[in-house]
Short mmCIF file of C-alpha atoms and ligand atoms in Angstrom, two decimals:
data_model
loop_
_atom_site.label_atom_id
_atom_site.label_comp_id
_atom_site.label_asym_id
_atom_site.label_seq_id
_atom_site.Cartn_x
_atom_site.Cartn_y
_atom_site.Cartn_z
CA UNK A 1 369.87 56.20 121.35
CA UNK A 2 367.69 58.89 120.00
CA UNK A 3 365.21 60.77 122.02
CA UNK A 4 361.57 61.21 120.87
CA UNK A 5 360.79 64.71 119.70
CA UNK A 6 359.74 67.23 121.85
CA UNK A 7 356.26 68.79 121.57
CA UNK A 8 355.94 71.52 118.88
CA UNK A 9 354.08 75.02 119.80
CA UNK A 10 350.67 75.61 118.75
CA UNK A 11 350.06 79.44 117.62
CA UNK A 12 346.61 80.74 116.56
CA UNK A 13 345.52 83.97 114.89
CA UNK A 14 342.39 85.64 115.82
CA UNK A 15 340.20 88.62 114.82
CA UNK A 16 337.17 89.91 113.35
CA UNK A 17 336.69 89.57 109.69
CA UNK A 18 338.52 92.32 107.77
CA UNK A 19 341.30 92.64 110.21
CA UNK A 20 343.85 91.06 107.88
CA UNK A 21 345.36 88.11 109.90
CA UNK A 22 345.46 85.62 107.37
CA UNK A 23 347.83 87.37 104.80
CA UNK A 24 350.58 87.13 107.62
CA UNK A 25 350.31 83.57 108.46
CA UNK A 26 352.28 82.22 105.41
CA UNK A 27 355.28 84.70 105.88
CA UNK A 28 355.36 83.65 109.48
CA UNK A 29 355.85 80.11 108.62
CA UNK A 30 358.55 80.99 106.26
CA UNK A 31 360.17 82.81 109.13
CA UNK A 32 359.87 79.85 111.35
CA UNK A 33 361.13 77.49 108.78
CA UNK A 34 364.13 79.60 108.26
CA UNK A 35 365.04 78.72 111.90
CA UNK A 36 365.00 75.17 111.12
CA UNK A 37 361.48 74.41 112.45
CA UNK A 38 358.86 71.97 110.81
CA UNK A 39 355.81 74.21 110.38
CA UNK A 40 352.20 73.04 109.70
CA UNK A 41 349.80 75.80 108.61
CA UNK A 42 346.11 75.15 108.74
CA UNK A 43 342.93 76.89 109.51
CA UNK A 44 339.40 76.60 111.22
CA UNK A 45 336.67 75.85 110.41
CA UNK A 46 338.62 73.28 108.32
CA UNK A 47 341.77 71.43 108.12
CA UNK A 48 340.46 67.82 107.26
CA UNK A 49 338.17 66.73 104.93
CA UNK A 50 335.26 66.50 107.22
CA UNK A 51 336.00 69.85 108.85
CA UNK A 52 336.29 71.45 105.33
CA UNK A 53 332.78 70.12 104.63
CA UNK A 54 331.46 71.41 107.94
CA UNK A 55 333.11 74.98 107.00
CA UNK A 56 331.28 74.88 104.02
CA UNK A 57 327.79 74.61 105.66
CA UNK A 58 328.90 77.01 108.35
CA UNK A 59 329.80 79.73 105.83
CA UNK A 60 326.79 79.21 103.61
CA UNK A 61 323.89 77.69 105.25
CA UNK A 62 321.26 79.45 107.69
CA UNK A 63 321.24 77.65 111.02
CA UNK A 64 320.77 78.35 114.74
CA UNK A 65 323.54 79.73 116.72
CA UNK A 66 323.48 76.54 118.74
CA UNK A 67 324.06 74.25 115.57
CA UNK A 68 326.66 77.01 114.52
CA UNK A 69 328.57 76.03 117.74
CA UNK A 70 328.12 72.48 117.59
CA UNK A 71 329.54 72.29 113.86
CA UNK A 72 332.20 74.55 114.97
CA UNK A 73 333.27 72.27 117.68
CA UNK A 74 332.66 69.08 115.63
CA UNK A 75 334.89 70.43 112.99
CA UNK A 76 337.44 71.34 115.52
CA UNK A 77 337.37 67.81 117.15
CA UNK A 78 338.39 66.27 114.04
CA UNK A 79 341.01 68.81 113.22
CA UNK A 80 342.41 68.45 116.49
CA UNK A 81 342.48 64.64 116.60
CA UNK A 82 344.05 64.09 112.85
CA UNK A 83 345.90 66.89 112.43
CA UNK A 84 346.89 69.47 115.36
CA UNK A 85 347.66 66.81 118.16
CA UNK A 86 349.60 64.39 115.75
CA UNK A 87 351.61 67.44 114.45
CA UNK A 88 352.67 68.74 117.80
CA UNK A 89 353.46 65.01 118.92
CA UNK A 90 356.01 65.12 116.06
CA UNK A 91 357.85 68.06 117.07
CA UNK A 92 356.31 70.43 114.53
CA UNK A 93 354.97 73.91 114.95
CA UNK A 94 351.14 74.42 114.04
CA UNK A 95 349.71 77.94 113.00
CA UNK A 96 346.28 77.82 112.81
CA UNK A 97 344.25 80.76 111.22
CA UNK A 98 341.21 80.78 114.02
CA UNK A 99 340.59 78.34 117.01
CA UNK A 100 338.54 78.35 120.19
CA UNK A 101 338.40 81.64 120.62
CA UNK A 102 336.57 82.34 117.72
CA UNK A 103 333.78 80.32 118.83
CA UNK A 104 333.60 82.30 122.16
CA UNK A 105 333.87 85.59 119.87
CA UNK A 106 331.37 84.66 117.06
CA UNK A 107 328.95 82.45 118.82
CA UNK A 108 329.38 82.93 122.67
CA UNK A 109 329.39 86.95 122.07
CA UNK A 110 328.27 87.72 118.26
CA UNK A 111 325.23 85.12 118.43
CA UNK A 112 324.89 85.81 122.26
CA UNK A 113 325.01 82.06 123.39
CA UNK A 114 327.19 83.16 126.31
CA UNK A 115 330.76 82.35 127.46
CA UNK A 116 329.37 79.35 129.68
CA UNK A 117 327.98 77.45 126.85
CA UNK A 118 331.17 77.65 124.62
CA UNK A 119 333.15 76.99 127.69
CA UNK A 120 331.19 73.76 128.43
CA UNK A 121 331.52 72.51 124.73
CA UNK A 122 335.37 73.48 124.70
CA UNK A 123 335.80 71.39 127.84
CA UNK A 124 333.90 68.52 126.67
CA UNK A 125 335.51 68.74 123.20
CA UNK A 126 339.43 69.62 124.16
CA UNK A 127 339.59 68.85 127.65
CA UNK A 128 342.12 71.76 128.26
CA UNK A 129 343.89 71.51 125.04
CA UNK A 130 344.37 75.01 123.34
CA UNK A 131 346.92 77.38 121.79
CA UNK A 132 350.45 78.22 123.42
CA UNK A 133 350.26 81.60 121.87
CA UNK A 134 347.50 83.62 120.12
CA UNK A 135 347.93 86.75 117.97
CA UNK A 136 344.96 88.79 118.14
CA UNK A 137 344.60 91.32 115.18
CA UNK A 138 342.76 94.18 116.78
CA UNK A 139 340.87 96.62 114.55
CA UNK A 140 338.15 98.98 115.02
CA UNK A 141 334.88 97.17 113.73
CA UNK A 142 333.98 100.33 111.59
CA UNK A 143 337.36 100.22 110.08
CA UNK A 144 337.12 96.25 109.43
CA UNK A 145 333.64 96.79 107.79
CA UNK A 146 334.86 99.33 105.40
CA UNK A 147 337.83 96.66 104.64
CA UNK A 148 335.18 94.03 103.97
CA UNK A 149 333.22 96.37 101.69
CA UNK A 150 336.25 96.37 99.59
CA UNK A 151 336.62 92.78 99.30
CA UNK A 152 334.69 91.25 96.59
CA UNK A 153 333.02 87.98 98.02
CA UNK A 154 331.43 87.50 101.57
CA UNK A 155 329.93 84.79 103.67
CA UNK A 156 327.34 84.66 106.10
CA UNK A 157 329.49 85.95 108.99
CA UNK A 158 330.88 88.87 106.87
CA UNK A 159 327.62 90.13 105.99
CA UNK A 160 326.57 90.75 109.72
CA UNK A 161 325.69 93.99 111.03
CA UNK A 162 328.23 96.08 112.64
CA UNK A 163 326.63 95.35 116.13
CA UNK A 164 327.68 91.68 115.63
CA UNK A 165 331.19 92.60 115.01
CA UNK A 166 331.29 95.16 117.94
CA UNK A 167 330.26 92.09 120.34
CA UNK A 168 332.77 90.09 118.66
CA UNK A 169 335.55 92.75 119.31
CA UNK A 170 334.59 93.20 122.97
CA UNK A 171 334.81 89.40 123.47
CA UNK A 172 338.29 89.19 121.91
CA UNK A 173 339.29 92.45 124.39
CA UNK A 174 337.84 90.34 127.21
CA UNK A 175 339.85 87.09 126.22
CA UNK A 176 342.86 89.11 125.79
CA UNK A 177 342.60 90.73 129.23
CA UNK A 178 341.88 87.30 130.70
CA UNK A 179 344.93 85.69 129.22
CA UNK A 180 347.78 88.17 128.55
CA UNK A 181 350.52 85.68 128.84
CA UNK A 182 348.92 83.71 125.79
CA UNK A 183 347.24 86.37 123.64
CA UNK A 184 349.14 89.15 122.20
CA UNK A 185 347.31 92.06 120.79
CA UNK A 186 348.28 93.18 117.51
CA UNK A 187 347.25 96.63 116.07
CA UNK A 188 345.71 95.63 112.78
CA UNK A 189 345.61 99.10 111.68
CA UNK A 190 349.30 99.43 111.39
CA UNK A 191 351.05 99.00 107.84
CA UNK A 192 351.34 95.42 106.99
CA UNK A 193 355.28 95.49 107.01
CA UNK A 194 355.17 96.89 110.50
CA UNK A 195 352.79 93.98 111.57
CA UNK A 196 355.08 91.44 110.04
CA UNK A 197 358.21 92.92 111.84
CA UNK A 198 356.26 92.80 115.16
CA UNK A 199 355.05 89.27 114.91
CA UNK A 200 358.42 87.92 113.67
CA UNK A 201 360.15 89.82 116.51
CA UNK A 202 357.87 88.32 119.01
CA UNK A 203 358.31 84.87 117.76
CA UNK A 204 362.00 85.19 117.78
CA UNK A 205 361.94 86.33 121.44
CA UNK A 206 359.73 83.56 122.32
CA UNK A 207 361.80 81.00 120.67
CA UNK A 208 364.79 82.41 122.49
CA UNK A 209 363.34 81.72 125.74
CA UNK A 210 362.66 78.12 124.59
CA UNK A 211 365.46 76.01 125.95
CA UNK A 212 367.26 73.84 123.39
CA UNK A 213 367.76 70.09 124.10
CA UNK A 214 371.14 69.88 125.75
CA UNK A 215 373.69 68.80 123.03
CA UNK A 216 371.03 68.58 120.59
CA UNK A 217 372.27 71.50 118.55
CA UNK A 218 369.02 71.67 116.71
CA UNK A 219 366.06 73.86 117.63
CA UNK A 220 364.37 71.03 119.33
CA UNK A 221 362.61 73.05 121.97
CA UNK A 222 361.93 71.48 125.09
CA UNK A 223 361.02 73.87 127.81
CA UNK A 224 360.02 77.33 128.56
CA UNK A 225 361.39 79.76 131.34
CA UNK A 226 358.29 81.77 131.65
P1 TYD B 301 337.83 83.05 108.17
O1 TYD B 301 338.80 81.78 107.49
O2 TYD B 301 338.58 84.13 108.69
O3 TYD B 301 337.05 83.57 106.83
P2 TYD B 301 337.67 84.09 105.32
O4 TYD B 301 338.34 82.56 104.89
O5 TYD B 301 336.33 84.24 104.56
O6 TYD B 301 338.47 85.23 105.61
O7 TYD B 301 336.78 82.59 109.00
C1 TYD B 301 335.57 82.08 108.64
C2 TYD B 301 334.43 82.56 109.25
O8 TYD B 301 334.06 81.51 110.36
C3 TYD B 301 334.36 83.73 110.12
O9 TYD B 301 333.71 84.88 109.66
C4 TYD B 301 334.60 83.54 111.44
C5 TYD B 301 333.49 82.24 111.47
N1 TYD B 301 333.81 81.16 112.73
C6 TYD B 301 332.89 81.14 113.77
O10 TYD B 301 331.73 81.87 113.53
N2 TYD B 301 333.04 80.36 114.63
C7 TYD B 301 334.36 79.68 114.66
O11 TYD B 301 334.34 78.78 115.64
C8 TYD B 301 335.18 79.80 113.75
C9 TYD B 301 336.66 78.90 113.80
C10 TYD B 301 335.10 80.74 112.69
#
């Protein structure tokens, strides 16, 4: 009798605008697929029709910080219910460009709503659900600003002042310090090939520590030793 698939793994990518995280996600997905895993790539805000609609408003429309936070969690709720949880339950790996850490960093710290407000919304919306592993692309806010200037289009977050991004960056550093097992700091100032190698090596190491199902012969990960 075949057993139901084990839960997949949820991996997120975080960092200030200009840190360059997004370009690494597709190659990482290919790397994991080459190991025989089924991988879903998605992003926030977005990932469903409703959440993509909310993304449009968040990135283009002036609104209060509270409204921003509520829309971010509204989009996340739909995304988690319709895409992320079903994919994990099917045994797929989910790679998501940004998740709740972004709301702590951008609305909690950047917009100064405070950690407590975001934690309350996160608890109410997600009830403890979150990533198994997060890669934080850490980059000096001044360097990120010059990278953003070199890019053509910009949304209302990318046009924020450097002080905003300094607060965002400090929040990521605090989150990483609080959860070192989950959040891995990636030096986003390194060459892209070097970053790709670090990410693949870390994921390979992690996969190797997930114990395969006895006798399954397939990479159907069931448990972790750490
Ligand atoms: P991102 O996908 O990184 O932008 P782009 O496609 O332009 O590279 O993220 C969109 C923006 O949304 C980014 O500036 C951060 C912001 N954001 C929040 O402010 N709060 C959130 O909860 C999330 C998920 C994103």
